[in-house]
Amino acid sequence: MTNENISSVRFDPDDICRRLKKLRKEAELTQEQLADKIHCSRENISNYERGKNTLSFDSLVEYMNVFHVSADYILFGIEHESNNMKSTDSVAYLIADLEALIQKYICKGR
């Protein structure tokens, strides 16, 4: 990605909702089927797709693994030339490690 592309990237929660629904529809999954795959309720899937709930790190990783996409795609719509599972797995592990660190050091005092 070039510097020009980086400056045009913006975070839009509505776009995330649309991408989540698009991924599910393209995979021809119902909300219930997807919920089973990512270990949550159908209501959570519906809420993610309508923007009522935001994705947790765990759910983000589950979406990445089920649909074989990067966090960049889900969060920002950035498609990488090579979206192979190996790089997706690496990102998933990094996000999981980051969540553990956040829980351990930042959320500890709550």
mmCIF file of N, CA, C and O in Angstrom:
data_model
loop_
_atom_site.group_PDB
_atom_site.id
_atom_site.type_symbol
_atom_site.label_atom_id
_atom_site.label_comp_id
_atom_site.label_asym_id
_atom_site.label_seq_id
_atom_site.Cartn_x
_atom_site.Cartn_y
_atom_site.Cartn_z
ATOM 1 N N MET A 1 0.836 -1.169 0.000
ATOM 2 C CA MET A 1 0.000 0.000 0.000
ATOM 3 C C MET A 1 0.885 1.237 0.000
ATOM 4 O O MET A 1 1.834 1.317 0.753
ATOM 5 N N THR A 2 0.551 2.193 -0.822
ATOM 6 C CA THR A 2 1.341 3.417 -0.910
ATOM 7 C C THR A 2 0.858 4.433 0.116
ATOM 8 O O THR A 2 -0.227 4.301 0.682
ATOM 9 N N ASN A 3 1.669 5.476 0.332
ATOM 10 C CA ASN A 3 1.274 6.539 1.251
ATOM 11 C C ASN A 3 -0.013 7.216 0.812
ATOM 12 O O ASN A 3 -0.813 7.637 1.637
ATOM 13 N N GLU A 4 -0.221 7.353 -0.495
ATOM 14 C CA GLU A 4 -1.455 7.944 -1.000
ATOM 15 C C GLU A 4 -2.659 7.142 -0.537
ATOM 16 O O GLU A 4 -3.666 7.701 -0.110
ATOM 17 N N ASN A 5 -2.570 5.815 -0.640
ATOM 18 C CA ASN A 5 -3.689 4.959 -0.238
ATOM 19 C C ASN A 5 -3.918 5.014 1.262
ATOM 20 O O ASN A 5 -5.051 4.970 1.718
ATOM 21 N N ILE A 6 -2.857 5.100 2.042
ATOM 22 C CA ILE A 6 -2.992 5.150 3.494
ATOM 23 C C ILE A 6 -3.751 6.397 3.908
ATOM 24 O O ILE A 6 -4.627 6.353 4.763
ATOM 25 N N SER A 7 -3.456 7.538 3.283
ATOM 26 C CA SER A 7 -4.115 8.774 3.672
ATOM 27 C C SER A 7 -5.595 8.781 3.313
ATOM 28 O O SER A 7 -6.366 9.526 3.888
ATOM 29 N N SER A 8 -6.011 7.946 2.368
ATOM 30 C CA SER A 8 -7.419 7.914 1.986
ATOM 31 C C SER A 8 -8.225 6.898 2.795
ATOM 32 O O SER A 8 -9.437 6.812 2.629
ATOM 33 N N VAL A 9 -7.589 6.141 3.651
ATOM 34 C CA VAL A 9 -8.277 5.148 4.462
ATOM 35 C C VAL A 9 -8.993 5.853 5.606
ATOM 36 O O VAL A 9 -8.431 6.694 6.288
ATOM 37 N N ARG A 10 -10.264 5.499 5.766
ATOM 38 C CA ARG A 10 -11.000 6.055 6.884
ATOM 39 C C ARG A 10 -11.811 4.953 7.548
ATOM 40 O O ARG A 10 -12.228 3.996 6.902
ATOM 41 N N PHE A 11 -12.042 5.124 8.816
ATOM 42 C CA PHE A 11 -12.791 4.149 9.595
ATOM 43 C C PHE A 11 -14.256 4.551 9.578
ATOM 44 O O PHE A 11 -14.609 5.647 10.001
ATOM 45 N N ASP A 12 -15.106 3.699 9.049
ATOM 46 C CA ASP A 12 -16.534 3.965 8.984
ATOM 47 C C ASP A 12 -17.293 2.742 9.479
ATOM 48 O O ASP A 12 -17.342 1.717 8.796
ATOM 49 N N PRO A 13 -17.873 2.829 10.673
ATOM 50 C CA PRO A 13 -18.599 1.682 11.229
ATOM 51 C C PRO A 13 -19.714 1.160 10.313
ATOM 52 O O PRO A 13 -19.959 -0.039 10.273
ATOM 53 N N ASP A 14 -20.367 2.051 9.567
ATOM 54 C CA ASP A 14 -21.418 1.594 8.649
ATOM 55 C C ASP A 14 -20.851 0.713 7.545
ATOM 56 O O ASP A 14 -21.486 -0.255 7.123
ATOM 57 N N ASP A 15 -19.645 1.043 7.078
ATOM 58 C CA ASP A 15 -19.005 0.217 6.057
ATOM 59 C C ASP A 15 -18.666 -1.167 6.606
ATOM 60 O O ASP A 15 -18.777 -2.170 5.891
ATOM 61 N N ILE A 16 -18.259 -1.221 7.864
ATOM 62 C CA ILE A 16 -17.954 -2.515 8.480
ATOM 63 C C ILE A 16 -19.206 -3.382 8.490
ATOM 64 O O ILE A 16 -19.163 -4.553 8.117
ATOM 65 N N CYS A 17 -20.323 -2.803 8.883
ATOM 66 C CA CYS A 17 -21.588 -3.549 8.916
ATOM 67 C C CYS A 17 -21.919 -4.110 7.537
ATOM 68 O O CYS A 17 -22.304 -5.273 7.410
ATOM 69 N N ARG A 18 -21.782 -3.277 6.518
ATOM 70 C CA ARG A 18 -22.065 -3.722 5.149
ATOM 71 C C ARG A 18 -21.120 -4.848 4.716
ATOM 72 O O ARG A 18 -21.537 -5.812 4.081
ATOM 73 N N ARG A 19 -19.835 -4.731 5.075
ATOM 74 C CA ARG A 19 -18.878 -5.788 4.697
ATOM 75 C C ARG A 19 -19.199 -7.095 5.413
ATOM 76 O O ARG A 19 -19.104 -8.176 4.818
ATOM 77 N N LEU A 20 -19.559 -7.023 6.693
ATOM 78 C CA LEU A 20 -19.892 -8.243 7.430
ATOM 79 C C LEU A 20 -21.078 -8.956 6.791
ATOM 80 O O LEU A 20 -21.066 -10.170 6.603
ATOM 81 N N LYS A 21 -22.100 -8.187 6.447
ATOM 82 C CA LYS A 21 -23.283 -8.785 5.811
ATOM 83 C C LYS A 21 -22.933 -9.332 4.432
ATOM 84 O O LYS A 21 -23.359 -10.437 4.062
ATOM 85 N N LYS A 22 -22.130 -8.594 3.680
ATOM 86 C CA LYS A 22 -21.719 -9.026 2.343
ATOM 87 C C LYS A 22 -20.944 -10.343 2.412
ATOM 88 O O LYS A 22 -21.199 -11.258 1.624
ATOM 89 N N LEU A 23 -20.018 -10.446 3.363
ATOM 90 C CA LEU A 23 -19.244 -11.682 3.516
ATOM 91 C C LEU A 23 -20.171 -12.861 3.783
ATOM 92 O O LEU A 23 -20.031 -13.931 3.190
ATOM 93 N N ARG A 24 -21.129 -12.657 4.678
ATOM 94 C CA ARG A 24 -22.064 -13.729 5.034
ATOM 95 C C ARG A 24 -22.917 -14.119 3.834
ATOM 96 O O ARG A 24 -23.073 -15.311 3.525
ATOM 97 N N LYS A 25 -23.450 -13.130 3.128
ATOM 98 C CA LYS A 25 -24.322 -13.397 1.978
ATOM 99 C C LYS A 25 -23.544 -14.097 0.858
ATOM 100 O O LYS A 25 -24.055 -15.039 0.249
ATOM 101 N N GLU A 26 -22.315 -13.636 0.590
ATOM 102 C CA GLU A 26 -21.508 -14.259 -0.465
ATOM 103 C C GLU A 26 -21.193 -15.713 -0.140
ATOM 104 O O GLU A 26 -21.051 -16.542 -1.039
ATOM 105 N N ALA A 27 -21.076 -16.024 1.149
ATOM 106 C CA ALA A 27 -20.816 -17.401 1.570
ATOM 107 C C ALA A 27 -22.112 -18.221 1.650
ATOM 108 O O ALA A 27 -22.073 -19.408 1.984
ATOM 109 N N GLU A 28 -23.232 -17.561 1.352
ATOM 110 C CA GLU A 28 -24.549 -18.201 1.389
ATOM 111 C C GLU A 28 -24.840 -18.820 2.751
ATOM 112 O O GLU A 28 -25.313 -19.955 2.857
ATOM 113 N N LEU A 29 -24.556 -18.047 3.802
ATOM 114 C CA LEU A 29 -24.825 -18.480 5.165
ATOM 115 C C LEU A 29 -25.967 -17.666 5.751
ATOM 116 O O LEU A 29 -26.074 -16.469 5.499
ATOM 117 N N THR A 30 -26.793 -18.319 6.543
ATOM 118 C CA THR A 30 -27.794 -17.585 7.312
ATOM 119 C C THR A 30 -27.097 -16.995 8.539
ATOM 120 O O THR A 30 -25.964 -17.395 8.878
ATOM 121 N N GLN A 31 -27.773 -16.096 9.211
ATOM 122 C CA GLN A 31 -27.204 -15.546 10.437
ATOM 123 C C GLN A 31 -26.998 -16.654 11.469
ATOM 124 O O GLN A 31 -25.994 -16.666 12.182
ATOM 125 N N GLU A 32 -27.917 -17.580 11.531
ATOM 126 C CA GLU A 32 -27.817 -18.699 12.470
ATOM 127 C C GLU A 32 -26.608 -19.577 12.153
ATOM 128 O O GLU A 32 -25.852 -19.966 13.054
ATOM 129 N N GLN A 33 -26.394 -19.890 10.888
ATOM 130 C CA GLN A 33 -25.248 -20.709 10.491
ATOM 131 C C GLN A 33 -23.929 -20.015 10.819
ATOM 132 O O GLN A 33 -23.000 -20.646 11.326
ATOM 133 N N LEU A 34 -23.865 -18.714 10.544
ATOM 134 C CA LEU A 34 -22.644 -17.972 10.863
ATOM 135 C C LEU A 34 -22.427 -17.914 12.364
ATOM 136 O O LEU A 34 -21.296 -18.077 12.834
ATOM 137 N N ALA A 35 -23.480 -17.718 13.112
ATOM 138 C CA ALA A 35 -23.375 -17.677 14.576
ATOM 139 C C ALA A 35 -22.764 -18.973 15.106
ATOM 140 O O ALA A 35 -21.902 -18.944 15.991
ATOM 141 N N ASP A 36 -23.183 -20.103 14.548
ATOM 142 C CA ASP A 36 -22.613 -21.388 14.953
ATOM 143 C C ASP A 36 -21.119 -21.455 14.644
ATOM 144 O O ASP A 36 -20.337 -21.966 15.436
ATOM 145 N N LYS A 37 -20.728 -20.910 13.493
ATOM 146 C CA LYS A 37 -19.322 -20.962 13.085
ATOM 147 C C LYS A 37 -18.431 -20.053 13.939
ATOM 148 O O LYS A 37 -17.273 -20.382 14.167
ATOM 149 N N ILE A 38 -18.960 -18.901 14.358
ATOM 150 C CA ILE A 38 -18.104 -17.992 15.120
ATOM 151 C C ILE A 38 -18.429 -17.990 16.618
ATOM 152 O O ILE A 38 -17.954 -17.148 17.360
ATOM 153 N N HIS A 39 -19.261 -18.953 17.016
ATOM 154 C CA HIS A 39 -19.504 -19.202 18.436
ATOM 155 C C HIS A 39 -20.147 -18.014 19.155
ATOM 156 O O HIS A 39 -19.660 -17.548 20.185
ATOM 157 N N CYS A 40 -21.232 -17.533 18.569
ATOM 158 C CA CYS A 40 -22.007 -16.482 19.236
ATOM 159 C C CYS A 40 -23.468 -16.697 18.888
ATOM 160 O O CYS A 40 -23.825 -17.682 18.252
ATOM 161 N N SER A 41 -24.321 -15.787 19.292
ATOM 162 C CA SER A 41 -25.754 -15.928 19.019
ATOM 163 C C SER A 41 -26.119 -15.302 17.677
ATOM 164 O O SER A 41 -25.405 -14.450 17.159
ATOM 165 N N ARG A 42 -27.257 -15.729 17.143
ATOM 166 C CA ARG A 42 -27.772 -15.130 15.919
ATOM 167 C C ARG A 42 -28.049 -13.651 16.131
ATOM 168 O O ARG A 42 -27.851 -12.813 15.251
ATOM 169 N N GLU A 43 -28.486 -13.306 17.336
ATOM 170 C CA GLU A 43 -28.758 -11.905 17.656
ATOM 171 C C GLU A 43 -27.485 -11.058 17.552
ATOM 172 O O GLU A 43 -27.533 -9.918 17.094
ATOM 173 N N ASN A 44 -26.351 -11.624 17.970
ATOM 174 C CA ASN A 44 -25.079 -10.896 17.835
ATOM 175 C C ASN A 44 -24.762 -10.628 16.373
ATOM 176 O O ASN A 44 -24.348 -9.521 16.021
ATOM 177 N N ILE A 45 -24.964 -11.633 15.519
ATOM 178 C CA ILE A 45 -24.699 -11.452 14.091
ATOM 179 C C ILE A 45 -25.589 -10.340 13.549
ATOM 180 O O ILE A 45 -25.122 -9.431 12.842
ATOM 181 N N SER A 46 -26.857 -10.394 13.884
ATOM 182 C CA SER A 46 -27.793 -9.363 13.434
ATOM 183 C C SER A 46 -27.361 -7.984 13.928
ATOM 184 O O SER A 46 -27.361 -7.013 13.165
ATOM 185 N N ASN A 47 -26.970 -7.910 15.175
ATOM 186 C CA ASN A 47 -26.541 -6.628 15.749
ATOM 187 C C ASN A 47 -25.256 -6.116 15.111
ATOM 188 O O ASN A 47 -25.096 -4.912 14.910
ATOM 189 N N TYR A 48 -24.323 -7.013 14.784
ATOM 190 C CA TYR A 48 -23.101 -6.603 14.078
ATOM 191 C C TYR A 48 -23.464 -6.008 12.710
ATOM 192 O O TYR A 48 -22.957 -4.967 12.319
ATOM 193 N N GLU A 49 -24.356 -6.689 12.006
ATOM 194 C CA GLU A 49 -24.717 -6.269 10.657
ATOM 195 C C GLU A 49 -25.545 -4.986 10.638
ATOM 196 O O GLU A 49 -25.563 -4.275 9.645
ATOM 197 N N ARG A 50 -26.243 -4.691 11.737
ATOM 198 C CA ARG A 50 -27.041 -3.464 11.814
ATOM 199 C C ARG A 50 -26.324 -2.345 12.554
ATOM 200 O O ARG A 50 -26.849 -1.249 12.684
ATOM 201 N N GLY A 51 -25.118 -2.625 13.052
ATOM 202 C CA GLY A 51 -24.352 -1.602 13.746
ATOM 203 C C GLY A 51 -24.788 -1.362 15.176
ATOM 204 O O GLY A 51 -24.396 -0.374 15.799
ATOM 205 N N LYS A 52 -25.564 -2.277 15.731
ATOM 206 C CA LYS A 52 -26.016 -2.143 17.118
ATOM 207 C C LYS A 52 -24.921 -2.542 18.100
ATOM 208 O O LYS A 52 -24.861 -2.030 19.201
ATOM 209 N N ASN A 53 -24.078 -3.501 17.705
ATOM 210 C CA ASN A 53 -22.938 -3.945 18.504
ATOM 211 C C ASN A 53 -21.673 -3.802 17.674
ATOM 212 O O ASN A 53 -21.698 -3.985 16.464
ATOM 213 N N THR A 54 -20.568 -3.512 18.343
ATOM 214 C CA THR A 54 -19.287 -3.501 17.640
ATOM 215 C C THR A 54 -18.611 -4.843 17.856
ATOM 216 O O THR A 54 -18.844 -5.519 18.859
ATOM 217 N N LEU A 55 -17.771 -5.215 16.902
ATOM 218 C CA LEU A 55 -17.055 -6.482 16.989
ATOM 219 C C LEU A 55 -16.049 -6.470 18.127
ATOM 220 O O LEU A 55 -15.298 -5.509 18.281
ATOM 221 N N SER A 56 -16.016 -7.535 18.894
ATOM 222 C CA SER A 56 -14.940 -7.731 19.863
ATOM 223 C C SER A 56 -13.725 -8.245 19.102
ATOM 224 O O SER A 56 -13.833 -8.645 17.940
ATOM 225 N N PHE A 57 -12.576 -8.245 19.742
ATOM 226 C CA PHE A 57 -11.391 -8.814 19.102
ATOM 227 C C PHE A 57 -11.643 -10.273 18.751
ATOM 228 O O PHE A 57 -11.280 -10.729 17.669
ATOM 229 N N ASP A 58 -12.263 -11.011 19.670
ATOM 230 C CA ASP A 58 -12.530 -12.429 19.414
ATOM 231 C C ASP A 58 -13.402 -12.623 18.180
ATOM 232 O O ASP A 58 -13.127 -13.485 17.344
ATOM 233 N N SER A 59 -14.456 -11.826 18.069
ATOM 234 C CA SER A 59 -15.349 -11.953 16.918
ATOM 235 C C SER A 59 -14.656 -11.547 15.626
ATOM 236 O O SER A 59 -14.857 -12.172 14.586
ATOM 237 N N LEU A 60 -13.826 -10.506 15.696
ATOM 238 C CA LEU A 60 -13.062 -10.095 14.519
ATOM 239 C C LEU A 60 -12.191 -11.251 14.031
ATOM 240 O O LEU A 60 -12.168 -11.573 12.842
ATOM 241 N N VAL A 61 -11.503 -11.894 14.946
ATOM 242 C CA VAL A 61 -10.642 -13.031 14.594
ATOM 243 C C VAL A 61 -11.479 -14.166 14.011
ATOM 244 O O VAL A 61 -11.091 -14.789 13.019
ATOM 245 N N GLU A 62 -12.638 -14.424 14.595
ATOM 246 C CA GLU A 62 -13.502 -15.488 14.072
ATOM 247 C C GLU A 62 -13.952 -15.180 12.639
ATOM 248 O O GLU A 62 -13.924 -16.051 11.770
ATOM 249 N N TYR A 63 -14.367 -13.930 12.396
ATOM 250 C CA TYR A 63 -14.747 -13.538 11.031
ATOM 251 C C TYR A 63 -13.568 -13.730 10.079
ATOM 252 O O TYR A 63 -13.733 -14.228 8.963
ATOM 253 N N MET A 64 -12.379 -13.314 10.496
ATOM 254 C CA MET A 64 -11.195 -13.462 9.654
ATOM 255 C C MET A 64 -10.962 -14.924 9.296
ATOM 256 O O MET A 64 -10.664 -15.249 8.142
ATOM 257 N N ASN A 65 -11.088 -15.788 10.274
ATOM 258 C CA ASN A 65 -10.837 -17.209 10.046
ATOM 259 C C ASN A 65 -11.918 -17.862 9.193
ATOM 260 O O ASN A 65 -11.618 -18.670 8.320
ATOM 261 N N VAL A 66 -13.174 -17.529 9.433
ATOM 262 C CA VAL A 66 -14.267 -18.138 8.679
ATOM 263 C C VAL A 66 -14.237 -17.704 7.219
ATOM 264 O O VAL A 66 -14.409 -18.522 6.321
ATOM 265 N N PHE A 67 -13.996 -16.415 6.981
ATOM 266 C CA PHE A 67 -14.081 -15.895 5.618
ATOM 267 C C PHE A 67 -12.716 -15.731 4.938
ATOM 268 O O PHE A 67 -12.654 -15.306 3.786
ATOM 269 N N HIS A 68 -11.641 -16.064 5.650
ATOM 270 C CA HIS A 68 -10.286 -15.985 5.093
ATOM 271 C C HIS A 68 -9.980 -14.592 4.531
ATOM 272 O O HIS A 68 -9.527 -14.440 3.400
ATOM 273 N N VAL A 69 -10.275 -13.595 5.351
ATOM 274 C CA VAL A 69 -9.987 -12.200 4.999
ATOM 275 C C VAL A 69 -9.137 -11.588 6.104
ATOM 276 O O VAL A 69 -9.048 -12.122 7.212
ATOM 277 N N SER A 70 -8.539 -10.458 5.800
ATOM 278 C CA SER A 70 -7.705 -9.774 6.779
ATOM 279 C C SER A 70 -8.538 -8.817 7.622
ATOM 280 O O SER A 70 -9.653 -8.428 7.239
ATOM 281 N N ALA A 71 -7.977 -8.399 8.738
ATOM 282 C CA ALA A 71 -8.605 -7.361 9.562
ATOM 283 C C ALA A 71 -8.692 -6.071 8.765
ATOM 284 O O ALA A 71 -9.662 -5.316 8.892
ATOM 285 N N ASP A 72 -7.692 -5.807 7.923
ATOM 286 C CA ASP A 72 -7.718 -4.617 7.071
ATOM 287 C C ASP A 72 -8.974 -4.596 6.204
ATOM 288 O O ASP A 72 -9.589 -3.556 6.008
ATOM 289 N N TYR A 73 -9.348 -5.741 5.685
ATOM 290 C CA TYR A 73 -10.542 -5.784 4.841
ATOM 291 C C TYR A 73 -11.792 -5.519 5.670
ATOM 292 O O TYR A 73 -12.636 -4.700 5.295
ATOM 293 N N ILE A 74 -11.940 -6.202 6.791
ATOM 294 C CA ILE A 74 -13.144 -6.039 7.605
ATOM 295 C C ILE A 74 -13.260 -4.605 8.126
ATOM 296 O O ILE A 74 -14.320 -3.991 8.038
ATOM 297 N N LEU A 75 -12.175 -4.071 8.643
ATOM 298 C CA LEU A 75 -12.231 -2.759 9.287
ATOM 299 C C LEU A 75 -12.194 -1.590 8.307
ATOM 300 O O LEU A 75 -12.831 -0.560 8.548
ATOM 301 N N PHE A 76 -11.436 -1.734 7.221
ATOM 302 C CA PHE A 76 -11.223 -0.595 6.328
ATOM 303 C C PHE A 76 -11.558 -0.858 4.865
ATOM 304 O O PHE A 76 -11.470 0.048 4.045
ATOM 305 N N GLY A 77 -11.879 -2.096 4.510
ATOM 306 C CA GLY A 77 -12.192 -2.417 3.129
ATOM 307 C C GLY A 77 -10.966 -2.555 2.245
ATOM 308 O O GLY A 77 -11.084 -2.561 1.025
ATOM 309 N N ILE A 78 -9.795 -2.687 2.858
ATOM 310 C CA ILE A 78 -8.553 -2.797 2.096
ATOM 311 C C ILE A 78 -8.335 -4.258 1.723
ATOM 312 O O ILE A 78 -8.225 -5.112 2.592
ATOM 313 N N GLU A 79 -8.303 -4.499 0.422
ATOM 314 C CA GLU A 79 -8.049 -5.848 -0.063
ATOM 315 C C GLU A 79 -6.589 -5.965 -0.436
ATOM 316 O O GLU A 79 -6.049 -5.103 -1.126
ATOM 317 N N HIS A 80 -5.950 -7.006 0.041
ATOM 318 C CA HIS A 80 -4.541 -7.248 -0.263
ATOM 319 C C HIS A 80 -4.434 -8.144 -1.480
ATOM 320 O O HIS A 80 -5.297 -8.981 -1.718
ATOM 321 N N GLU A 81 -3.353 -7.965 -2.216
ATOM 322 C CA GLU A 81 -3.147 -8.778 -3.420
ATOM 323 C C GLU A 81 -3.125 -10.258 -3.088
ATOM 324 O O GLU A 81 -3.690 -11.062 -3.769
ATOM 325 N N SER A 82 -2.441 -10.610 -2.034
ATOM 326 C CA SER A 82 -2.353 -12.004 -1.631
ATOM 327 C C SER A 82 -3.004 -12.139 -0.265
ATOM 328 O O SER A 82 -2.446 -11.731 0.742
ATOM 329 N N ASN A 83 -4.176 -12.696 -0.245
ATOM 330 C CA ASN A 83 -4.906 -12.848 1.003
ATOM 331 C C ASN A 83 -4.862 -14.313 1.429
ATOM 332 O O ASN A 83 -5.881 -14.944 1.612
ATOM 333 N N ASN A 84 -3.638 -14.846 1.568
ATOM 334 C CA ASN A 84 -3.529 -16.262 1.886
ATOM 335 C C ASN A 84 -3.773 -16.516 3.373
ATOM 336 O O ASN A 84 -3.635 -15.647 4.206
ATOM 337 N N MET A 85 -4.139 -17.732 3.680
ATOM 338 C CA MET A 85 -4.504 -18.094 5.049
ATOM 339 C C MET A 85 -3.343 -17.923 6.008
ATOM 340 O O MET A 85 -3.547 -17.559 7.145
ATOM 341 N N LYS A 86 -2.134 -18.151 5.553
ATOM 342 C CA LYS A 86 -0.987 -18.058 6.453
ATOM 343 C C LYS A 86 -0.858 -16.649 7.031
ATOM 344 O O LYS A 86 -0.691 -16.481 8.232
ATOM 345 N N SER A 87 -0.965 -15.626 6.194
ATOM 346 C CA SER A 87 -0.854 -14.260 6.704
ATOM 347 C C SER A 87 -2.062 -13.914 7.564
ATOM 348 O O SER A 87 -1.943 -13.202 8.552
ATOM 349 N N THR A 88 -3.241 -14.413 7.212
ATOM 350 C CA THR A 88 -4.431 -14.159 8.018
ATOM 351 C C THR A 88 -4.279 -14.776 9.397
ATOM 352 O O THR A 88 -4.628 -14.167 10.398
ATOM 353 N N ASP A 89 -3.758 -15.992 9.443
ATOM 354 C CA ASP A 89 -3.535 -16.630 10.735
ATOM 355 C C ASP A 89 -2.585 -15.808 11.588
ATOM 356 O O ASP A 89 -2.802 -15.653 12.798
ATOM 357 N N SER A 90 -1.518 -15.286 10.998
ATOM 358 C CA SER A 90 -0.562 -14.480 11.748
ATOM 359 C C SER A 90 -1.233 -13.267 12.351
ATOM 360 O O SER A 90 -1.013 -12.937 13.512
ATOM 361 N N VAL A 91 -2.063 -12.584 11.568
ATOM 362 C CA VAL A 91 -2.774 -11.410 12.071
ATOM 363 C C VAL A 91 -3.729 -11.820 13.189
ATOM 364 O O VAL A 91 -3.829 -11.143 14.207
ATOM 365 N N ALA A 92 -4.413 -12.938 13.009
ATOM 366 C CA ALA A 92 -5.349 -13.404 14.027
ATOM 367 C C ALA A 92 -4.643 -13.651 15.352
ATOM 368 O O ALA A 92 -5.136 -13.264 16.413
ATOM 369 N N TYR A 93 -3.477 -14.284 15.297
ATOM 370 C CA TYR A 93 -2.728 -14.536 16.520
ATOM 371 C C TYR A 93 -2.243 -13.232 17.152
ATOM 372 O O TYR A 93 -2.251 -13.073 18.362
ATOM 373 N N LEU A 94 -1.823 -12.289 16.327
ATOM 374 C CA LEU A 94 -1.380 -10.995 16.847
ATOM 375 C C LEU A 94 -2.518 -10.265 17.553
ATOM 376 O O LEU A 94 -2.343 -9.681 18.621
ATOM 377 N N ILE A 95 -3.697 -10.305 16.957
ATOM 378 C CA ILE A 95 -4.856 -9.650 17.572
ATOM 379 C C ILE A 95 -5.208 -10.340 18.885
ATOM 380 O O ILE A 95 -5.495 -9.677 19.885
ATOM 381 N N ALA A 96 -5.178 -11.650 18.902
ATOM 382 C CA ALA A 96 -5.477 -12.385 20.136
ATOM 383 C C ALA A 96 -4.462 -12.048 21.221
ATOM 384 O O ALA A 96 -4.820 -11.843 22.387
ATOM 385 N N ASP A 97 -3.185 -11.964 20.841
ATOM 386 C CA ASP A 97 -2.146 -11.590 21.811
ATOM 387 C C ASP A 97 -2.352 -10.171 22.310
ATOM 388 O O ASP A 97 -2.181 -9.886 23.496
ATOM 389 N N LEU A 98 -2.733 -9.275 21.421
ATOM 390 C CA LEU A 98 -2.990 -7.895 21.800
ATOM 391 C C LEU A 98 -4.146 -7.813 22.783
ATOM 392 O O LEU A 98 -4.077 -7.098 23.784
ATOM 393 N N GLU A 99 -5.205 -8.569 22.518
ATOM 394 C CA GLU A 99 -6.339 -8.565 23.437
ATOM 395 C C GLU A 99 -5.920 -9.060 24.820
ATOM 396 O O GLU A 99 -6.311 -8.491 25.831
ATOM 397 N N ALA A 100 -5.095 -10.106 24.859
ATOM 398 C CA ALA A 100 -4.620 -10.627 26.142
ATOM 399 C C ALA A 100 -3.809 -9.578 26.892
ATOM 400 O O ALA A 100 -3.966 -9.403 28.115
ATOM 401 N N LEU A 101 -2.957 -8.856 26.185
ATOM 402 C CA LEU A 101 -2.167 -7.796 26.820
ATOM 403 C C LEU A 101 -3.050 -6.666 27.329
ATOM 404 O O LEU A 101 -2.835 -6.140 28.430
ATOM 405 N N ILE A 102 -4.051 -6.293 26.541
ATOM 406 C CA ILE A 102 -4.979 -5.251 26.968
ATOM 407 C C ILE A 102 -5.691 -5.685 28.242
ATOM 408 O O ILE A 102 -5.792 -4.914 29.198
ATOM 409 N N GLN A 103 -6.172 -6.904 28.249
ATOM 410 C CA GLN A 103 -6.866 -7.415 29.427
ATOM 411 C C GLN A 103 -5.942 -7.441 30.642
ATOM 412 O O GLN A 103 -6.335 -7.077 31.739
ATOM 413 N N LYS A 104 -4.709 -7.854 30.421
ATOM 414 C CA LYS A 104 -3.760 -8.007 31.523
ATOM 415 C C LYS A 104 -3.292 -6.676 32.090
ATOM 416 O O LYS A 104 -3.232 -6.489 33.301
ATOM 417 N N TYR A 105 -2.964 -5.715 31.227
ATOM 418 C CA TYR A 105 -2.335 -4.491 31.688
ATOM 419 C C TYR A 105 -3.246 -3.272 31.734
ATOM 420 O O TYR A 105 -3.089 -2.418 32.591
ATOM 421 N N ILE A 106 -4.169 -3.159 30.814
ATOM 422 C CA ILE A 106 -4.978 -1.958 30.747
ATOM 423 C C ILE A 106 -6.292 -2.112 31.519
ATOM 424 O O ILE A 106 -6.684 -1.229 32.261
ATOM 425 N N CYS A 107 -6.951 -3.237 31.353
ATOM 426 C CA CYS A 107 -8.247 -3.443 31.985
ATOM 427 C C CYS A 107 -8.113 -3.953 33.414
ATOM 428 O O CYS A 107 -9.107 -4.114 34.115
ATOM 429 N N LYS A 108 -6.918 -4.201 33.848
ATOM 430 C CA LYS A 108 -6.633 -4.777 35.156
ATOM 431 C C LYS A 108 -7.207 -3.936 36.296
ATOM 432 O O LYS A 108 -7.752 -4.452 37.250
ATOM 433 N N GLY A 109 -7.121 -2.630 36.181
ATOM 434 C CA GLY A 109 -7.544 -1.754 37.259
ATOM 435 C C GLY A 109 -9.035 -1.547 37.356
ATOM 436 O O GLY A 109 -9.515 -0.900 38.261
ATOM 437 N N ARG A 110 -9.812 -2.072 36.431
ATOM 438 C CA ARG A 110 -11.272 -1.853 36.432
ATOM 439 C C ARG A 110 -11.977 -2.768 37.375
ATOM 440 O O ARG A 110 -11.665 -3.813 37.694
#
